[in-house]
Each structure stands twice: as C-alpha cells, then as structure tokens.
Amino acid sequence: MRQLSYVHGTGGTPLLGDTIGRNLGRAVDAFPEREALVDVPSGRRWTYAEFGAAVDELAKALLGSGVAKGDRVGIWAINCPEWVLVQYATARIGAIMVNINPAYRAHELAYVLDQAGISLLIASLVHKTSDYRALVGQVRGRCPALRAVHYIGDPSWDELLAAAGGVGDAELAAREAELSCDDPVNIQYTSGTTGFPKGATLSHHNILNNGYFVGEMIGYTEQDRVCLPVPFYHCFGMVMGNLGAISHGACIVIPAPSFDPAATLRAVAEERCTSLYGVPTMFIAELNLPDFATYELSSLRTGIMAGSPCPVEVMKRVVAEMNMAEVSICYGMTETSPVSTQTRRDDDLERRTGTVGRALPHIEVKVVDPVTGVTLPRGEAGELCTRGYGVMLGYWDEPAKTAEVIDAGRWMHTGDLAVIREDGYAQIVGRIKDMIIRGGENVYPREIEEFLYSHPKVADVQVVGVPDERYGEEILACVIPRDPADPPTLDDIAGYCRDELAHYKIPRRLEILEGFPMTVSGKVRKVELRERYA
C-alpha cells in the first residue's frame, strides 16, 4: 500500500509558551551587553539592555496615550529601528500591531485603517514619492476610529515618547500580566489578487514560535548577526527576521530603509553578518553588481531564501560566491505565520532547489485532492494543507472568508499545488488558480518554467495560461532574455522543449519582456500577465 502524503514535523524542542514581551525579557536578562539592533544608515546601535529599555519606554508611552489591550496600532513605515521598537512595545502591552504596506496610497490606506479599526497610527514622514503626512490628511475623515498619528523623526514622535513620563514600571508589569500567548498580537494584510486584501490575525504563539523554529533550523545563537534587507511589514522581515533573531539573542542588522543591493552587501561586510535574507531576485541583484567581487562576505554562514523558487544556478552562486553553505529555503504564507516547510542546514543542492524542504517541528502537512479533500498518495499533485501552531486565528472581522480557507479540522488550505515525495520533502508545482487546463490535460507552469531556465537565451521565465477557442487554454511563455539584442524565438523555445516535454506542455505563444509585474514582497503577479495577454 502506498504511503500517504501526510507528514508531521517532529523534534525534541518544545514549543515556547511565552508572550513576545516575556521572550524579549529572557533575551535581555541573558545577553544584556550583546548587540541586539544595528541601523547601518543612521549608525545607531542598541545592546540588549538598551533595546529592552527603549521598548519599555515606548510601551509606557503607548499606555500613557490610552492604548488598551486589544487596541489596534498601525505601523506604516519603511525599515527602521522604530519599526522594531513598535513591534515589541505593542506586544508588551497587548495591543495588536497592524502592518501597513509602505507602498499603499490613499485608497488602500483608508481601507486598512477603517477595516482594522486602527486608533493610533505610527508612520514614516516620506518614502520615495509618498508624502505620508499628506496621504493621512486625505483619508483621516474616512476613518472614525483613528484618534492619533505620530510620525517617526518628527516632533510628534517625541510627543508620543513624552507620554511615558506618567507611567511607572508597576503599571507596565500589570498590563503584561494580563496577557496570554494566545492573544492576537498582529494583523497582516495579504495581497489579494481580487478585491481588497484580508487581515490575517496572528497570535503571540503563532509568530513567536515560527520565528524561533525557523532560526533553530539554521542554527542561530547569540553569536549570529542577521542582515535584513527584506521588508519588516511582511512576515519575512518581522517574523523570520526580527523574532527569529531576538528569540536566539542574535543581532538584527538593518542595511537600508528599502532594498538596495550594494547597501546590503556593504552592511554584511562592515557588520560581519553571518546570515542574509532575501527573495531570489534580491540575491540575483546582489550577485550581478559590477563590483560584487570586492565585497568581503567571508563572515556569512547561512541565510534564508523565500518568496519564489530559486533557480539552480543562482543557488550554486549563493553557496559558492557568498559563502552561504547553510542557506535555507522556506515555504509558507502569511496565514501560517508564515513558514510551514524548510530545508535543513545539511540538505544537498537538489533538495534546496528542487523542493521547499520538509515540515517544521510541530507542523503537520498533507496533500489532498482539491475536489474531494481526500489525502493523496505520495508523489501525486494536489492541494497543500497545513495544520499546527502556525495557523492564524482568522481573517480580522471576516468569519465567512476565514471559513473558506480553514476547515473544521483546523487545516489551512493554501491554494498551492504540491507533491510530497517519498523522502517527505515537498515540491510546489504551482497555484490551483495558476494550473492550466489545455484540452483536458492539467499543466503545471512550474515544471515548464524549471525546464526553460536551462535554455541558454533565457534569463527568467513565467508560464501562464491564456484563453483559447480550441483547447480552452493555451500556454504562454513570458521570457526575459539573457541578451535583449538576441532574444529567443517561439521556434527556439518550442524546439528546445520538443524532445523533453509532452507535446501539450510546449508553449504555443511567446512574449519577450524586460521585467515582470511584481508584488512588493517579490512575487511575480501572474494574474497580471494573464490579464495583459489574454
């Protein structure tokens, strides 16, 4: 009888029962003189003792400003030390921090402020073309719950901190004593492909444990220094990065307010970072810098690559040229805090590029028939579902939408098509909504993309289905050429595929592009490609 596609991640380390604030307190007590946070752009540094004191000051300021347990505090800011302070200060007093994408404009900002019922907003002053104060002014009348706004680097920030003066240690301790690790602590808005995004509501238990176990898998200790060019408003930065580091007594290094490949490598070299995070496009940008070879990266040991599949050649260069021999691939989604599967430090190249690892400790993963819900045998493609401590509490104030993705058994239905191999490692073969049905045959774009990465004229490729009168859907390959002056033709692509792929998987259409439409977290917006070329 064939083994089923069900895996339970085991391990000898128990789950943490702390709130995020108590976990920080343990790190401060254990490592008071070690560095906790470094902001390279401003040159500011905090030891754990100093960081703990700064968190306490901001927590008292929020208490003094009338923030109650369960109140929503918005953070609409670029990567900066104050972002991390807000993350920990809100957790200490039982407020629910709401992450707001720095790229949002007025319409999106108003929706999140209103849907989450944000009463206090902390924001940057400006970022790129966004004047945050002006945007808040445009929407404030539409958000009745919003009573106060404070801007980082502005007198209003100092006014907020001044409110700490009327709050004593006993009041802060009393508030913290009321908190449970199962309380909601964070709302993150997922980038919905249709309609407005949904607010995934996450508890202390969800995200503290996820950050901790992601760090465990790559061997974090207090000796590590973690360079984070990924955005804090996303789980990659604030959970896998900030919580992963602090829960091990490691140091967070902020290289720049937003991703800059040169600033990232400079920070790694100057701060002797041992770990570096990024989506594959970030690592590609770093490796392609004209002066890449001049950066001293010998301190690197590990890091995390997530967000989208990593091409084999990129992984080889990251390991060989960036000294990241223990780099790890993570898979997950905001609704699962985020990581469900992860490669291990000693996994070979095939597992790091051909799979998304195996289940984290205390996480269950299965692959089911998308129609019947029955668990499939190993090796068969179906919908990936995950269950365990990481599954969100639900979408904020949207029980019906929550019920659409979390079933009665508390399984989170990811919408991803996956295969669990005989060795227990998972492969993502696409999204259910990305699957192409051509003439009755199911086609998984990921398989074709992985093959076309090896074409000598292809630098990057995305495969989507577009409407076709005869077959229902036809296969379109969107290609970024290695040499824009010598792009591949459709005959080149079809001929390359002919002896290696079944005839129904061969692209019948080709578009040559300079770049792909991307989400701010580094994922290609396939829905936009489909709409553009339908």
Coordinates of C-alpha atoms in Angstrom, one line a residue:
M1 CA 0.0 0.0 0.0
R2 CA 1.4 3.4 -1.0
Q3 CA 2.4 5.8 1.7
L4 CA 0.1 8.8 2.0
S5 CA 1.0 12.5 1.5
Y6 CA 0.9 13.3 5.2
V7 CA 3.9 14.5 7.2
H8 CA 4.2 15.5 10.9
G9 CA 7.3 17.6 11.7
T10 CA 8.9 16.1 14.8
G11 CA 11.7 17.5 17.0
G12 CA 13.0 17.4 20.5
T13 CA 12.5 21.1 21.3
P14 CA 9.1 22.0 22.8
L15 CA 7.0 25.0 21.7
L16 CA 7.5 28.3 23.5
G17 CA 4.7 29.3 25.8
D18 CA 5.8 32.9 26.2
T19 CA 4.3 36.1 25.0
I20 CA 6.6 38.1 22.8
G21 CA 7.3 40.6 25.6
R22 CA 8.3 37.9 28.0
N23 CA 10.6 36.2 25.5
L24 CA 12.3 39.5 24.9
G25 CA 12.8 39.8 28.7
R26 CA 14.6 36.5 28.7
A27 CA 17.0 37.6 26.0
V28 CA 17.7 40.9 27.8
D29 CA 18.5 39.0 31.0
A30 CA 20.7 36.5 29.2
F31 CA 22.6 38.8 26.9
P32 CA 22.5 42.4 28.3
E33 CA 25.8 43.5 26.7
R34 CA 25.4 41.9 23.3
E35 CA 24.2 43.9 20.4
A36 CA 20.5 43.5 19.6
L37 CA 19.9 46.0 16.8
V38 CA 22.1 48.0 14.4
D39 CA 20.8 50.5 11.9
V40 CA 23.6 51.0 9.3
P41 CA 22.1 54.1 7.6
S42 CA 22.0 56.2 10.8
G43 CA 24.8 54.5 12.7
R44 CA 22.6 53.8 15.7
R45 CA 23.2 50.7 17.9
W46 CA 21.4 49.1 20.8
T47 CA 22.7 46.4 23.2
Y48 CA 20.0 44.1 24.5
A49 CA 19.9 46.1 27.7
E50 CA 19.4 49.3 25.8
F51 CA 16.9 47.8 23.4
G52 CA 14.9 46.4 26.3
A53 CA 14.9 49.9 27.9
A54 CA 13.8 51.5 24.6
V55 CA 11.0 49.0 24.2
D56 CA 9.8 49.7 27.8
E57 CA 9.9 53.5 27.2
L58 CA 7.7 53.2 24.1
A59 CA 5.4 50.6 25.7
K60 CA 4.8 53.1 28.6
A61 CA 4.3 55.9 26.1
L62 CA 1.6 53.9 24.4
L63 CA 0.0 53.1 27.8
G64 CA 0.2 56.8 28.6
S65 CA -1.5 57.6 25.3
G66 CA -4.5 55.5 26.3
V67 CA -3.8 52.3 24.2
A68 CA -5.8 49.5 25.8
K69 CA -5.3 45.7 25.5
G70 CA -6.7 44.7 22.0
D71 CA -6.5 48.2 20.5
R72 CA -5.1 48.3 17.0
V73 CA -1.9 50.3 16.5
G74 CA -0.9 50.8 12.9
I75 CA 2.7 50.9 11.7
W76 CA 3.1 52.4 8.2
A77 CA 6.8 52.8 7.8
I78 CA 9.9 51.8 5.9
N79 CA 12.6 49.6 7.6
C80 CA 14.0 51.5 10.6
P81 CA 14.8 50.8 14.2
E82 CA 11.5 52.4 15.4
W83 CA 9.6 49.7 13.4
V84 CA 11.2 47.0 15.6
L85 CA 10.6 49.0 18.7
V86 CA 6.9 49.4 17.8
Q87 CA 6.7 45.6 17.2
Y88 CA 7.9 44.8 20.7
A89 CA 6.3 47.7 22.5
T90 CA 2.8 46.8 21.2
A91 CA 3.4 43.2 22.1
R92 CA 4.4 44.1 25.7
I93 CA 1.1 45.9 26.3
G94 CA -1.3 43.6 24.5
A95 CA -2.0 45.9 21.6
I96 CA -2.5 44.5 18.1
M97 CA 0.1 45.9 15.7
V98 CA -1.3 46.3 12.2
N99 CA 1.3 46.2 9.4
I100 CA 0.6 48.6 6.6
N101 CA 2.5 48.3 3.3
P102 CA 4.7 51.4 2.8
A103 CA 3.7 51.4 -0.9
Y104 CA 0.0 51.9 -0.1
R105 CA -1.7 55.0 -1.4
A106 CA -4.7 56.8 -0.1
H107 CA -7.4 54.4 -1.2
E108 CA -5.6 51.3 0.3
L109 CA -4.6 53.2 3.4
A110 CA -8.1 54.2 4.1
Y111 CA -9.4 50.7 3.7
V112 CA -6.9 49.2 6.2
L113 CA -7.3 52.0 8.8
D114 CA -11.1 51.5 8.7
Q115 CA -11.3 47.7 8.4
A116 CA -8.9 47.1 11.3
G117 CA -10.3 50.0 13.4
I118 CA -6.8 51.5 13.9
S119 CA -6.9 54.0 16.8
L120 CA -3.3 55.1 16.8
L121 CA -1.0 55.2 13.7
I122 CA 2.8 55.5 13.7
A123 CA 4.2 56.4 10.2
S124 CA 7.3 57.5 8.4
L125 CA 7.3 61.0 7.1
V126 CA 8.2 60.3 3.4
H127 CA 9.3 57.3 1.3
K128 CA 10.2 57.6 -2.4
T129 CA 7.2 59.5 -3.9
S130 CA 4.9 59.1 -0.9
D131 CA 4.3 62.0 1.5
Y132 CA 2.8 60.1 4.3
R133 CA 1.5 63.1 6.2
A134 CA -0.3 64.3 3.1
L135 CA -1.8 60.9 2.5
V136 CA -3.1 60.6 6.1
G137 CA -4.6 64.1 5.7
Q138 CA -6.5 62.8 2.6
V139 CA -8.1 59.9 4.4
R140 CA -8.4 60.8 8.1
G141 CA -12.1 61.9 7.7
R142 CA -13.0 58.5 6.4
C143 CA -11.5 56.6 9.4
P144 CA -13.6 57.5 12.5
A145 CA -11.6 55.2 14.9
L146 CA -8.3 57.0 14.2
R147 CA -7.6 59.4 17.0
A148 CA -3.8 60.0 16.9
V149 CA -1.0 59.9 14.4
H150 CA 2.7 60.1 15.2
Y151 CA 5.5 60.4 12.6
I152 CA 8.9 58.9 13.1
G153 CA 11.6 61.6 13.0
D154 CA 9.1 64.4 13.7
P155 CA 8.2 66.3 16.9
S156 CA 5.0 64.2 17.1
W157 CA 7.2 61.2 17.8
D158 CA 8.9 63.0 20.7
E159 CA 5.4 63.9 22.0
L160 CA 4.5 60.3 22.0
L161 CA 7.6 59.3 23.9
A162 CA 6.9 62.1 26.4
A163 CA 3.7 60.3 27.4
A164 CA 5.9 57.6 29.0
G165 CA 6.7 60.0 31.9
G166 CA 3.3 59.4 33.6
V167 CA 3.5 55.6 33.5
G168 CA 5.5 53.6 36.1
D169 CA 7.1 50.1 35.9
A170 CA 4.3 48.7 38.0
E171 CA 1.6 49.8 35.5
L172 CA 3.5 48.2 32.6
A173 CA 4.1 45.0 34.6
A174 CA 0.4 44.9 35.5
R175 CA -0.6 45.1 31.8
E176 CA 1.8 42.4 30.8
A177 CA 0.5 40.1 33.5
E178 CA -3.0 40.2 31.8
L179 CA -1.6 38.8 28.5
S180 CA -1.8 35.3 27.2
C181 CA 0.3 33.8 24.4
D182 CA -2.9 33.0 22.5
D183 CA -3.9 36.7 22.4
P184 CA -3.9 38.3 18.9
V185 CA -0.8 40.5 18.5
N186 CA -0.5 41.2 14.8
I187 CA -2.7 41.8 11.7
Q188 CA -1.0 41.4 8.3
Y189 CA -2.9 42.2 5.2
T190 CA -2.4 39.6 2.5
S191 CA -2.1 40.9 -1.1
G192 CA -5.4 39.7 -2.5
T193 CA -5.4 39.2 -6.3
T194 CA -9.1 40.3 -6.4
G195 CA -10.9 42.8 -4.2
F196 CA -9.4 44.2 -1.0
P197 CA -6.8 42.3 1.0
K198 CA -7.7 40.3 4.1
G199 CA -6.2 40.9 7.5
A200 CA -4.6 37.7 8.8
T201 CA -4.8 37.9 12.6
L202 CA -1.8 36.3 14.3
S203 CA -1.2 35.5 18.0
H204 CA 2.0 35.7 20.1
H205 CA 2.1 31.9 20.0
N206 CA 1.8 31.8 16.2
I207 CA 4.6 34.2 15.2
L208 CA 7.0 33.8 18.2
N209 CA 7.2 30.1 17.7
N210 CA 7.5 30.4 13.9
G211 CA 10.4 32.8 14.1
Y212 CA 12.1 30.7 16.8
F213 CA 11.9 27.4 14.9
V214 CA 13.0 29.0 11.6
G215 CA 16.1 30.2 13.5
E216 CA 16.5 26.8 15.1
M217 CA 16.6 25.1 11.7
I218 CA 19.6 27.3 10.6
G219 CA 21.4 27.1 14.0
Y220 CA 21.0 30.6 15.3
T221 CA 22.8 31.5 18.6
E222 CA 23.7 34.8 20.3
Q223 CA 26.8 34.9 18.0
D224 CA 24.7 35.5 14.9
R225 CA 24.2 38.8 13.1
V226 CA 21.3 38.8 10.7
C227 CA 21.2 41.2 7.8
L228 CA 17.6 42.0 6.9
P229 CA 17.0 43.8 3.5
V230 CA 13.5 42.3 3.3
P231 CA 10.5 44.5 4.4
F232 CA 9.5 44.4 8.0
Y233 CA 5.8 44.9 7.2
H234 CA 5.9 41.4 5.7
C235 CA 6.3 38.1 7.7
F236 CA 9.7 37.6 6.1
G237 CA 11.1 40.6 7.9
M238 CA 9.2 40.8 11.2
V239 CA 8.8 37.1 12.0
M240 CA 11.6 35.1 10.3
G241 CA 13.9 38.1 10.8
N242 CA 13.2 40.1 13.9
L243 CA 11.6 37.4 16.0
G244 CA 13.9 34.7 14.7
A245 CA 16.9 36.8 15.8
I246 CA 15.8 38.2 19.1
S247 CA 14.4 34.8 20.3
H248 CA 18.0 33.5 20.0
G249 CA 19.9 36.5 21.3
A250 CA 21.2 37.3 17.9
C251 CA 21.6 40.8 16.4
I252 CA 19.3 42.4 13.8
V253 CA 21.2 44.5 11.1
I254 CA 19.2 46.9 9.0
P255 CA 21.2 47.7 5.8
A256 CA 18.8 50.3 4.3
P257 CA 15.3 51.6 4.5
S258 CA 14.3 49.5 1.5
F259 CA 16.2 47.0 -0.6
D260 CA 19.5 48.3 -2.1
P261 CA 21.9 45.5 -3.3
A262 CA 25.0 47.5 -2.7
A263 CA 24.0 48.7 0.7
T264 CA 23.1 45.2 1.6
L265 CA 26.5 43.7 0.8
R266 CA 28.2 46.7 2.4
A267 CA 26.3 46.1 5.6
V268 CA 27.2 42.3 5.5
A269 CA 30.9 43.2 5.1
E270 CA 31.1 46.0 7.6
E271 CA 28.9 44.4 10.3
R272 CA 30.4 40.9 9.8
C273 CA 26.9 39.4 9.3
T274 CA 26.6 35.6 9.5
S275 CA 23.1 35.4 7.9
L276 CA 21.4 37.2 5.0
Y277 CA 17.8 37.1 3.9
G278 CA 16.2 37.7 0.5
V279 CA 13.9 36.6 -2.3
P280 CA 15.7 35.2 -5.3
T281 CA 15.5 38.4 -7.2
M282 CA 17.4 40.2 -4.4
F283 CA 20.2 37.6 -4.4
I284 CA 20.4 37.9 -8.2
A285 CA 20.7 41.7 -8.0
E286 CA 23.5 41.4 -5.4
L287 CA 25.4 38.8 -7.5
N288 CA 25.1 40.9 -10.6
L289 CA 26.6 44.0 -9.1
P290 CA 29.6 45.0 -11.2
D291 CA 31.8 45.2 -8.1
F292 CA 30.4 42.1 -6.4
A293 CA 33.8 40.5 -6.1
T294 CA 35.1 43.4 -4.0
Y295 CA 32.7 42.8 -1.0
E296 CA 34.2 40.8 1.9
L297 CA 31.5 38.2 2.6
S298 CA 33.5 35.6 4.4
S299 CA 31.5 36.1 7.6
L300 CA 28.4 34.7 6.0
R301 CA 27.3 31.2 7.0
T302 CA 23.6 30.9 6.4
G303 CA 20.5 32.8 5.4
I304 CA 17.0 32.4 4.1
M305 CA 15.7 32.5 0.6
A306 CA 11.9 32.5 0.2
G307 CA 9.1 34.1 -1.7
S308 CA 9.5 32.3 -5.0
P309 CA 11.5 29.3 -6.4
C310 CA 15.3 29.7 -6.6
P311 CA 16.9 28.7 -10.0
V312 CA 19.7 26.1 -9.5
E313 CA 22.4 28.4 -10.9
V314 CA 21.6 31.2 -8.5
M315 CA 21.7 28.8 -5.6
K316 CA 25.1 27.5 -6.7
R317 CA 26.5 31.0 -6.8
V318 CA 25.0 31.9 -3.4
V319 CA 26.6 28.9 -1.8
A320 CA 30.0 29.3 -3.6
E321 CA 30.4 33.0 -4.0
M322 CA 28.6 34.4 -1.0
N323 CA 29.9 31.7 1.4
M324 CA 26.3 30.7 2.4
A325 CA 26.9 27.0 2.7
E326 CA 23.9 26.6 5.1
V327 CA 21.4 28.8 3.2
S328 CA 17.8 27.6 3.7
I329 CA 14.7 27.6 1.5
C330 CA 11.4 28.4 3.3
Y331 CA 7.8 28.0 2.2
G332 CA 4.7 29.4 3.7
M333 CA 2.1 32.1 3.7
T334 CA 1.0 35.0 5.9
E335 CA -1.9 32.9 7.2
T336 CA 0.5 30.3 8.6
S337 CA 2.8 32.8 10.4
P338 CA 4.4 32.1 7.8
V339 CA 6.7 29.1 7.4
S340 CA 5.4 25.5 7.2
T341 CA 8.3 23.8 5.4
Q342 CA 12.0 24.5 5.4
T343 CA 15.2 22.9 4.1
R344 CA 17.8 21.9 6.6
R345 CA 21.4 23.1 7.0
D346 CA 22.9 19.9 5.6
D347 CA 20.5 19.4 2.7
D348 CA 22.1 18.9 -0.7
L349 CA 21.7 21.2 -3.8
E350 CA 18.9 19.1 -5.2
R351 CA 16.7 19.4 -2.1
R352 CA 17.4 23.2 -1.8
T353 CA 16.4 23.9 -5.4
G354 CA 14.0 21.1 -6.2
T355 CA 11.9 21.2 -3.0
V356 CA 10.7 23.6 -0.3
G357 CA 12.0 21.4 2.5
R358 CA 10.1 19.3 5.0
A359 CA 7.6 20.2 7.7
L360 CA 8.9 22.3 10.6
P361 CA 8.7 20.7 14.1
H362 CA 5.2 20.7 15.4
I363 CA 3.7 21.3 12.0
E364 CA 1.5 18.9 10.0
V365 CA 1.4 19.0 6.2
K366 CA -0.7 16.9 3.8
V367 CA -1.6 17.0 0.1
V368 CA -5.3 16.4 -0.8
D369 CA -7.5 16.0 -3.8
P370 CA -8.7 19.6 -4.3
V371 CA -12.3 18.4 -5.1
T372 CA -12.8 15.5 -2.6
G373 CA -10.4 16.6 0.2
V374 CA -9.1 13.0 0.4
T375 CA -5.3 12.7 1.2
L376 CA -3.4 11.6 -1.9
P377 CA -0.6 9.0 -2.1
R378 CA 2.9 10.4 -2.1
G379 CA 4.1 11.6 -5.5
E380 CA 0.7 12.8 -6.6
A381 CA -0.1 16.5 -7.0
G382 CA -2.9 18.1 -5.0
E383 CA -3.6 21.0 -2.7
L384 CA -1.2 21.5 0.1
C385 CA -2.8 21.9 3.6
T386 CA -1.1 22.7 6.8
R387 CA -2.1 22.5 10.5
G388 CA -0.5 23.3 13.8
Y389 CA 0.5 26.3 16.0
G390 CA 1.2 28.5 12.9
V391 CA -2.3 28.6 11.5
M392 CA -3.8 32.1 12.0
L393 CA -6.6 32.9 14.4
G394 CA -8.6 34.0 11.3
Y395 CA -9.1 37.0 9.0
W396 CA -9.9 40.1 11.0
D397 CA -13.7 40.6 11.3
E398 CA -14.3 38.3 8.3
P399 CA -15.5 34.9 9.6
A400 CA -17.0 33.8 6.3
K401 CA -13.7 34.3 4.5
T402 CA -11.9 32.5 7.3
A403 CA -14.2 29.5 6.9
E404 CA -13.3 29.4 3.2
V405 CA -9.7 28.6 3.9
I406 CA -9.6 26.9 7.4
D407 CA -11.7 23.7 7.6
A408 CA -13.4 22.1 10.5
G409 CA -10.2 20.1 11.3
R410 CA -8.2 23.4 11.5
W411 CA -6.4 22.6 8.3
M412 CA -5.3 25.7 6.4
H413 CA -5.9 25.2 2.7
T414 CA -3.1 27.0 1.0
G415 CA -4.3 27.1 -2.6
D416 CA -0.9 25.8 -3.7
L417 CA -0.5 22.6 -5.8
A418 CA 2.2 20.4 -4.3
V419 CA 3.7 16.9 -4.3
I420 CA 5.1 15.2 -1.2
R421 CA 8.0 12.9 -2.2
E422 CA 8.8 9.6 -0.8
D423 CA 11.5 11.2 1.4
G424 CA 8.9 13.6 2.9
Y425 CA 10.2 16.7 1.1
A426 CA 7.6 18.9 -0.5
Q427 CA 7.6 20.3 -4.0
I428 CA 5.4 23.2 -5.0
V429 CA 4.2 22.7 -8.6
G430 CA 2.0 25.8 -8.9
R431 CA -1.1 27.5 -7.7
I432 CA -4.5 25.9 -8.1
K433 CA -5.6 29.1 -9.9
D434 CA -2.4 29.1 -12.0
M435 CA -2.9 25.5 -13.2
I436 CA -3.5 25.4 -17.0
I437 CA -6.1 23.0 -18.3
R438 CA -5.3 22.6 -22.0
G439 CA -7.5 20.3 -24.0
G440 CA -8.4 18.4 -20.8
E441 CA -4.8 18.0 -19.7
N442 CA -3.6 19.5 -16.4
V443 CA -0.4 21.5 -17.0
Y444 CA 1.7 22.8 -14.1
P445 CA 3.5 26.0 -15.1
R446 CA 6.3 25.4 -12.6
E447 CA 7.5 22.3 -14.5
I448 CA 7.8 24.2 -17.8
E449 CA 9.5 27.2 -16.1
E450 CA 12.1 25.0 -14.4
F451 CA 12.9 23.4 -17.7
L452 CA 13.1 26.7 -19.6
Y453 CA 15.5 28.2 -17.1
S454 CA 18.2 25.9 -18.7
H455 CA 17.7 27.5 -22.1
P456 CA 20.9 29.5 -23.0
K457 CA 18.9 32.5 -24.1
V458 CA 16.5 32.6 -21.1
A459 CA 17.4 34.7 -18.1
D460 CA 14.0 34.3 -16.4
V461 CA 10.6 32.9 -17.4
Q462 CA 7.0 32.8 -16.3
V463 CA 4.4 30.5 -17.8
V464 CA 0.7 31.3 -17.8
G465 CA -2.5 30.1 -19.4
V466 CA -4.4 32.3 -21.8
P467 CA -7.9 31.7 -23.3
D468 CA -8.0 29.6 -26.5
E469 CA -11.1 28.7 -28.5
R470 CA -10.0 25.2 -29.4
Y471 CA -8.2 24.0 -26.3
G472 CA -9.8 26.2 -23.6
E473 CA -6.4 27.4 -22.6
E474 CA -3.1 27.8 -24.4
I475 CA 0.4 28.0 -22.9
L476 CA 2.2 31.4 -23.0
A477 CA 5.8 31.7 -22.0
C478 CA 6.8 35.2 -20.9
V479 CA 10.6 35.4 -21.2
I480 CA 13.3 37.9 -20.0
P481 CA 16.2 37.2 -22.4
R482 CA 19.8 37.0 -21.3
D483 CA 20.7 39.2 -24.2
P484 CA 18.0 41.7 -25.2
A485 CA 19.6 42.1 -28.6
D486 CA 19.3 38.3 -29.2
P487 CA 16.1 37.1 -27.7
P488 CA 14.8 33.5 -28.3
T489 CA 12.0 33.0 -30.9
L490 CA 8.9 30.8 -30.4
D491 CA 10.6 28.2 -32.7
D492 CA 13.7 28.3 -30.4
I493 CA 11.5 27.6 -27.3
A494 CA 9.3 25.0 -29.0
G495 CA 12.2 23.2 -30.5
Y496 CA 14.1 23.1 -27.1
C497 CA 11.0 21.6 -25.4
R498 CA 10.1 19.1 -28.1
D499 CA 12.2 16.2 -27.1
E500 CA 11.9 16.8 -23.3
L501 CA 8.3 17.7 -22.6
A502 CA 5.0 16.2 -23.6
H503 CA 3.5 17.9 -26.7
Y504 CA 0.7 19.5 -24.7
K505 CA 3.1 21.2 -22.3
I506 CA 5.0 23.0 -25.1
P507 CA 4.3 26.8 -25.2
R508 CA 2.4 28.0 -28.2
R509 CA 2.8 31.7 -27.5
L510 CA 5.8 33.8 -26.5
E511 CA 6.2 37.3 -25.2
I512 CA 9.7 38.9 -24.7
L513 CA 9.7 41.2 -21.7
E514 CA 12.1 43.5 -19.9
G515 CA 10.7 42.6 -16.5
F516 CA 7.7 41.0 -14.7
P517 CA 5.0 42.7 -12.7
M518 CA 5.9 42.1 -9.1
T519 CA 4.3 42.3 -5.7
V520 CA 6.3 44.4 -3.1
S521 CA 7.3 41.1 -1.4
G522 CA 9.0 39.9 -4.5
K523 CA 6.4 37.5 -6.1
V524 CA 5.5 37.7 -9.7
R525 CA 1.9 38.7 -10.4
K526 CA 0.9 36.0 -12.8
V527 CA -2.7 37.2 -12.7
E528 CA -1.5 40.5 -14.3
L529 CA 0.4 38.6 -17.0
R530 CA -2.7 36.6 -17.8
E531 CA -4.9 39.6 -18.0
R532 CA -2.4 41.5 -20.1
Y533 CA -2.0 38.8 -22.8
A534 CA -5.5 37.1 -22.6

